[in-house]
CSV table of C-alpha atoms and ligand atoms in Angstrom, one decimal:
chain,number,residue,atom,x,y,z
C,1,UNK,CA,-26.8,3.4,-18.8
C,2,UNK,CA,-28.9,0.4,-18.0
C,3,UNK,CA,-30.5,0.5,-14.5
C,4,UNK,CA,-28.8,-2.7,-13.3
C,5,UNK,CA,-25.4,-1.4,-14.2
C,6,UNK,CA,-26.2,1.9,-12.5
C,7,UNK,CA,-27.2,0.0,-9.4
C,8,UNK,CA,-24.0,-2.1,-9.4
C,9,UNK,CA,-22.0,1.1,-9.9
C,10,UNK,CA,-23.7,2.8,-7.0
C,11,UNK,CA,-23.1,-0.1,-4.7
C,12,UNK,CA,-19.4,-0.2,-5.7
C,13,UNK,CA,-19.1,3.6,-5.2
C,14,UNK,CA,-20.7,3.4,-1.7
C,15,UNK,CA,-18.1,0.8,-0.8
C,16,UNK,CA,-15.3,3.1,-2.0
C,17,UNK,CA,-16.9,6.0,-0.2
C,18,UNK,CA,-16.8,3.9,3.0
C,19,UNK,CA,-13.0,3.7,2.4
C,20,UNK,CA,-12.8,7.4,2.0
C,21,UNK,CA,-12.2,7.2,-1.8
C,22,UNK,CA,-13.8,10.0,-3.7
C,23,UNK,CA,-12.2,10.0,-7.1
C,24,UNK,CA,-12.1,7.2,-9.6
C,25,UNK,CA,-10.5,6.7,-13.0
C,26,UNK,CA,-10.3,3.8,-15.3
C,27,UNK,CA,-8.0,4.0,-18.3
C,28,UNK,CA,-9.1,5.1,-21.7
C,29,UNK,CA,-9.2,1.7,-23.2
C,30,UNK,CA,-11.9,0.8,-20.7
C,31,UNK,CA,-13.6,4.0,-21.5
C,32,UNK,CA,-15.1,5.2,-18.2
C,33,UNK,CA,-13.9,8.0,-15.9
C,34,UNK,CA,-15.7,8.5,-12.7
C,35,UNK,CA,-15.2,11.6,-10.7
C,36,UNK,CA,-16.8,13.7,-8.1
C,37,UNK,CA,-17.8,17.3,-8.9
C,38,UNK,CA,-20.5,19.0,-10.9
C,39,UNK,CA,-22.3,17.2,-13.6
C,40,UNK,CA,-21.7,18.6,-17.1
C,41,UNK,CA,-22.6,17.4,-20.5
C,42,UNK,CA,-19.5,16.2,-22.5
C,43,UNK,CA,-18.8,18.1,-25.7
C,44,UNK,CA,-19.2,16.4,-29.0
C,45,UNK,CA,-15.4,16.1,-29.2
C,46,UNK,CA,-15.3,14.6,-25.7
C,47,UNK,CA,-18.1,12.3,-26.4
C,48,UNK,CA,-16.3,10.7,-29.4
C,49,UNK,CA,-12.7,10.9,-28.2
C,50,UNK,CA,-12.8,10.8,-24.4
C,51,UNK,CA,-14.0,8.1,-22.0
C,52,UNK,CA,-17.5,8.4,-20.8
C,53,UNK,CA,-17.6,10.5,-17.6
C,54,UNK,CA,-20.0,9.9,-14.8
C,55,UNK,CA,-20.1,12.7,-12.2
C,56,UNK,CA,-20.9,12.0,-8.6
C,57,UNK,CA,-22.2,14.5,-6.0
C,58,UNK,CA,-19.2,14.7,-3.6
C,59,UNK,CA,-16.4,17.1,-4.7
C,60,UNK,CA,-12.9,17.0,-3.1
C,61,UNK,CA,-9.5,15.6,-3.7
C,62,UNK,CA,-7.1,16.5,-0.9
C,63,UNK,CA,-4.8,19.0,-2.5
C,64,UNK,CA,-2.2,18.2,0.1
C,65,UNK,CA,-2.1,14.6,-1.1
C,66,UNK,CA,-1.4,15.7,-4.6
C,67,UNK,CA,1.3,18.1,-3.5
C,68,UNK,CA,2.9,15.4,-1.4
C,69,UNK,CA,3.1,13.1,-4.4
C,70,UNK,CA,4.6,15.9,-6.6
C,71,UNK,CA,7.4,16.2,-4.0
C,72,UNK,CA,8.3,12.6,-4.4
C,73,UNK,CA,12.0,12.4,-5.1
C,74,UNK,CA,13.4,10.4,-8.0
C,75,UNK,CA,10.5,8.1,-8.5
C,76,UNK,CA,7.9,9.5,-10.9
C,77,UNK,CA,4.6,7.8,-10.4
C,78,UNK,CA,3.5,6.2,-13.7
C,79,UNK,CA,-0.2,5.7,-13.0
C,80,UNK,CA,-0.4,9.0,-14.6
C,81,UNK,CA,-2.6,8.6,-17.7
C,82,UNK,CA,-5.4,10.0,-15.5
C,83,UNK,CA,-3.0,12.4,-13.7
C,84,UNK,CA,-3.9,10.9,-10.3
C,85,UNK,CA,-3.1,7.7,-8.4
C,86,UNK,CA,-5.3,5.7,-6.1
C,87,UNK,CA,-3.8,7.1,-3.0
C,88,UNK,CA,-4.6,10.6,-4.0
C,89,UNK,CA,-8.3,9.7,-3.8
C,90,UNK,CA,-8.2,8.4,-0.3
C,91,UNK,CA,-9.5,11.0,2.2
C,92,UNK,CA,-8.2,11.1,5.7
C,93,UNK,CA,-10.5,9.6,8.3
C,94,UNK,CA,-11.0,11.9,11.3
C,95,UNK,CA,-9.6,10.5,14.5
C,96,UNK,CA,-8.6,7.3,12.9
C,97,UNK,CA,-7.2,4.4,14.9
C,98,UNK,CA,-5.9,1.0,14.1
C,99,UNK,CA,-8.9,-0.4,15.9
C,100,UNK,CA,-11.3,1.6,13.6
C,101,UNK,CA,-9.4,0.4,10.5
C,102,UNK,CA,-9.6,-3.2,11.7
C,103,UNK,CA,-13.3,-2.8,12.4
C,104,UNK,CA,-13.9,-1.3,9.0
C,105,UNK,CA,-12.2,-4.2,7.4
C,106,UNK,CA,-14.5,-6.6,9.3
C,107,UNK,CA,-14.8,-10.1,7.9
C,108,UNK,CA,-13.9,-8.6,4.5
C,109,UNK,CA,-15.3,-10.1,1.3
C,110,UNK,CA,-14.4,-7.1,-0.9
C,111,UNK,CA,-12.0,-9.0,-3.2
C,112,UNK,CA,-11.6,-12.5,-4.3
C,113,UNK,CA,-8.8,-13.2,-1.9
C,114,UNK,CA,-11.3,-13.7,0.9
C,115,UNK,CA,-12.4,-17.0,-0.7
C,116,UNK,CA,-9.2,-18.8,0.2
C,117,UNK,CA,-8.1,-17.1,3.4
C,118,UNK,CA,-8.3,-18.5,6.9
C,119,UNK,CA,-7.3,-15.3,8.8
C,120,UNK,CA,-7.1,-11.7,7.9
C,121,UNK,CA,-3.5,-10.5,8.6
C,122,UNK,CA,-4.0,-7.0,9.7
C,123,UNK,CA,-0.6,-6.0,11.1
C,124,UNK,CA,1.5,-6.4,14.2
C,125,UNK,CA,3.6,-4.3,16.4
C,126,UNK,CA,3.6,-0.9,18.0
C,127,UNK,CA,1.0,1.7,17.0
C,128,UNK,CA,3.6,4.3,17.8
C,129,UNK,CA,6.5,2.7,15.9
C,130,UNK,CA,9.0,5.0,14.2
C,131,UNK,CA,9.8,2.2,11.8
C,132,UNK,CA,7.2,0.5,9.6
C,133,UNK,CA,7.9,-2.5,7.4
C,134,UNK,CA,5.5,-3.2,4.5
C,135,UNK,CA,5.5,-6.6,2.9
C,136,UNK,CA,3.5,-8.1,0.0
C,137,UNK,CA,0.9,-10.3,1.5
C,138,UNK,CA,0.4,-13.2,4.0
C,139,UNK,CA,1.8,-16.7,3.2
C,140,UNK,CA,0.5,-20.0,4.6
C,141,UNK,CA,1.9,-19.5,8.1
C,142,UNK,CA,0.6,-15.9,8.4
C,143,UNK,CA,-2.8,-17.0,7.1
C,144,UNK,CA,-3.0,-19.7,9.7
C,145,UNK,CA,-1.9,-17.5,12.6
C,146,UNK,CA,-3.3,-14.1,11.5
C,147,UNK,CA,0.1,-12.4,12.1
C,148,UNK,CA,2.5,-11.0,9.5
C,149,UNK,CA,5.9,-12.4,8.8
C,150,UNK,CA,5.8,-15.5,11.0
C,151,UNK,CA,7.0,-18.1,8.5
C,152,UNK,CA,10.5,-18.6,7.2
C,153,UNK,CA,10.8,-15.2,5.6
C,154,UNK,CA,9.3,-13.8,8.8
C,155,UNK,CA,12.0,-15.4,10.9
C,156,UNK,CA,14.6,-13.8,8.7
C,157,UNK,CA,12.9,-10.4,9.1
C,158,UNK,CA,12.8,-10.9,12.8
C,159,UNK,CA,16.6,-11.6,12.8
C,160,UNK,CA,17.1,-8.5,10.7
C,161,UNK,CA,15.1,-6.4,13.1
C,162,UNK,CA,17.0,-7.8,16.1
C,163,UNK,CA,20.3,-7.1,14.3
C,164,UNK,CA,19.2,-3.5,14.2
C,165,UNK,CA,19.0,-3.5,18.0
C,166,UNK,CA,15.2,-3.6,18.0
C,167,UNK,CA,12.5,-6.1,18.7
C,168,UNK,CA,9.4,-6.8,16.7
C,169,UNK,CA,7.3,-5.1,19.3
C,170,UNK,CA,9.2,-1.8,18.7
C,171,UNK,CA,8.3,-1.7,15.0
C,172,UNK,CA,5.1,-2.2,13.0
C,173,UNK,CA,4.8,-4.8,10.3
C,174,UNK,CA,2.0,-5.1,7.8
C,175,UNK,CA,1.4,-6.0,4.2
C,176,UNK,CA,-0.1,-4.5,1.0
C,177,UNK,CA,-2.9,-7.1,1.0
C,178,UNK,CA,-4.3,-8.6,4.2
C,179,UNK,CA,-5.4,-12.0,2.9
C,180,UNK,CA,-3.2,-14.7,1.5
C,181,UNK,CA,-3.1,-14.9,-2.3
C,182,UNK,CA,-3.6,-18.5,-3.5
C,183,UNK,CA,-0.3,-20.4,-4.1
C,184,UNK,CA,1.5,-17.4,-2.7
C,185,UNK,CA,1.1,-15.6,-6.1
C,186,UNK,CA,1.6,-11.9,-6.2
C,187,UNK,CA,-1.5,-9.9,-5.4
C,188,UNK,CA,-3.3,-8.8,-8.5
C,189,UNK,CA,-4.0,-5.1,-9.3
C,190,UNK,CA,-7.7,-5.2,-8.3
C,191,UNK,CA,-6.7,-6.9,-4.9
C,192,UNK,CA,-4.1,-4.3,-4.3
C,193,UNK,CA,-6.5,-1.5,-5.2
C,194,UNK,CA,-9.1,-2.8,-2.9
C,195,UNK,CA,-6.8,-3.4,0.1
C,196,UNK,CA,-4.2,-0.7,-0.1
C,197,UNK,CA,-6.4,2.1,1.2
C,198,UNK,CA,-6.4,0.3,4.5
C,199,UNK,CA,-2.6,0.2,4.4
C,200,UNK,CA,-2.6,4.0,3.7
C,201,UNK,CA,-4.8,4.5,6.8
C,202,UNK,CA,-2.5,2.4,8.9
C,203,UNK,CA,0.4,4.5,7.9
C,204,UNK,CA,-1.4,7.7,8.6
C,205,UNK,CA,-2.3,6.5,12.1
C,206,UNK,CA,1.1,5.2,13.0
C,207,UNK,CA,3.0,8.1,11.4
C,208,UNK,CA,6.3,6.3,11.2
C,209,UNK,CA,9.5,8.2,10.7
C,210,UNK,CA,10.7,5.6,8.2
C,211,UNK,CA,8.9,3.2,6.0
C,212,UNK,CA,10.8,0.2,4.7
C,213,UNK,CA,9.2,-1.5,1.7
C,214,UNK,CA,10.1,-5.2,1.6
C,215,UNK,CA,10.2,-6.2,-2.0
C,216,UNK,CA,8.8,-4.9,-5.3
C,217,UNK,CA,5.1,-5.2,-4.6
C,218,UNK,CA,5.2,-3.0,-1.5
C,219,UNK,CA,7.5,-0.5,-3.2
C,220,UNK,CA,5.5,-0.4,-6.4
C,221,UNK,CA,2.3,0.0,-4.5
C,222,UNK,CA,3.3,2.8,-2.3
C,223,UNK,CA,5.4,4.6,-4.9
C,224,UNK,CA,2.9,3.9,-7.7
C,225,UNK,CA,5.6,3.1,-10.1
C,226,UNK,CA,6.4,0.4,-12.6
C,227,UNK,CA,10.1,0.8,-12.2
C,228,UNK,CA,12.1,-2.2,-11.1
C,229,UNK,CA,13.1,-2.2,-7.4
C,230,UNK,CA,16.8,-2.5,-8.3
C,231,UNK,CA,16.6,1.0,-9.8
C,232,UNK,CA,15.9,2.6,-6.4
C,233,UNK,CA,16.6,0.0,-3.8
C,234,UNK,CA,18.6,1.5,-0.9
C,235,UNK,CA,17.9,5.1,-1.8
C,236,UNK,CA,16.0,7.5,0.4
C,237,UNK,CA,12.8,8.5,-1.1
C,238,UNK,CA,10.2,10.9,0.1
C,239,UNK,CA,6.7,9.5,0.4
C,240,UNK,CA,3.8,11.7,1.6
C,241,UNK,CA,6.3,13.7,3.7
C,242,UNK,CA,8.0,10.5,5.1
C,243,UNK,CA,11.2,8.8,4.4
C,244,UNK,CA,10.8,5.6,2.5
C,245,UNK,CA,13.4,3.0,1.5
C,246,UNK,CA,12.8,-0.1,-0.6
C,247,UNK,CA,14.9,-3.1,0.0
C,248,UNK,CA,14.7,-6.8,-1.1
C,249,UNK,CA,12.0,-9.0,0.4
C,250,UNK,CA,13.3,-11.5,3.0
C,251,UNK,CA,11.8,-14.4,0.9
C,252,UNK,CA,14.2,-13.2,-1.9
C,253,UNK,CA,17.1,-13.3,0.5
C,254,UNK,CA,16.2,-16.9,1.4
C,255,UNK,CA,16.7,-17.8,-2.3
C,256,UNK,CA,19.6,-15.4,-2.8
C,257,UNK,CA,21.6,-15.2,0.4
C,258,UNK,CA,24.3,-13.2,-1.3
C,259,UNK,CA,22.0,-10.2,-1.4
C,260,UNK,CA,21.8,-10.1,2.4
C,261,UNK,CA,24.8,-7.7,2.5
C,262,UNK,CA,22.9,-5.2,0.3
C,263,UNK,CA,19.9,-5.4,2.6
C,264,UNK,CA,22.1,-4.9,5.6
C,265,UNK,CA,23.6,-1.8,4.1
C,266,UNK,CA,20.0,-0.5,3.5
C,267,UNK,CA,19.0,-1.3,7.1
C,268,UNK,CA,22.1,0.5,8.4
C,269,UNK,CA,21.0,3.6,6.6
C,270,UNK,CA,17.6,3.2,8.4
C,271,UNK,CA,19.4,2.8,11.7
C,272,UNK,CA,21.4,6.0,11.1
C,273,UNK,CA,18.2,7.8,10.3
C,274,UNK,CA,16.5,6.5,13.5
C,275,UNK,CA,19.6,7.4,15.6
C,276,UNK,CA,20.2,3.7,16.4
C,277,UNK,CA,23.7,2.6,17.3
C,278,UNK,CA,25.4,0.8,14.4
C,279,UNK,CA,26.8,-2.6,15.3
C,280,UNK,CA,30.5,-3.2,14.7
C,281,UNK,CA,30.0,-6.2,12.6
C,282,UNK,CA,27.5,-7.4,10.1
C,283,UNK,CA,25.0,-10.1,11.3
C,284,UNK,CA,25.4,-13.6,9.7
G,1,URA,N1,5.7,-12.4,3.0
G,1,URA,C1,5.0,-11.2,3.1
G,1,URA,O1,5.2,-10.3,2.2
G,1,URA,N2,4.3,-10.9,4.1
G,1,URA,C2,4.1,-11.7,5.1
G,1,URA,O2,3.4,-11.4,6.1
G,1,URA,C3,4.8,-13.0,5.0
G,1,URA,C4,5.6,-13.3,4.0
């Protein structure tokens, strides 16, 4: 491998190491697999038919993380050509806190989203919340204020939270990516891959009883699936030992108010799970 490429690779790997990521795969078409472990020469067969393998000197994938994913109900992760998903490569940070995670993010320039952002939108709410909402990424209002879900969709989310008998300060709200994608486009796979380890750490710190994924991006990211959200919306899923439910994004509800009833049904299931009193009538 040319020295300049080796250097770039090392830099990139140091960055992933800072995030606690120890295992990397790229698909076969790209042709490189990186993993930690002991160096060994590829066989002639591997050299011709398998991706090039670069072995790094830090073994360890958390077996518990792999086991947790194997227990996932109903949703089979499809990022499986390598057998492992990104989250299975994120190591737990000892004594992690939200403050530490925010510090680690710093004035992030790790992906191209930093170029257009004004404020990083880290997350908001109680660090001890039993209920965590995960959205897609900040919009213009969130980017201006540095807080998640404060625009029109956010106002609807706030109403939904209040209809559950809670306040925003009782729950935690964050997003898959922490910087606003230009023109409010969906975050791209490299952006999700760069940012989502921080989301994982946030979830591990907060340890919510229930995670609600707002929309397909959050659901697909956490569940590592390409299945459409309609196939599993409103169903209880197990995710790393926690209960997860995917429902429609509030922005979708602004465009499709008829779907509000479905979301309300989903949130009632969440309320039941959290032991919250169910209201007698549906909010408008
Ligand atoms: N949409 C999201 O997904 N997240 C926000 O924070 C705001 C709008």
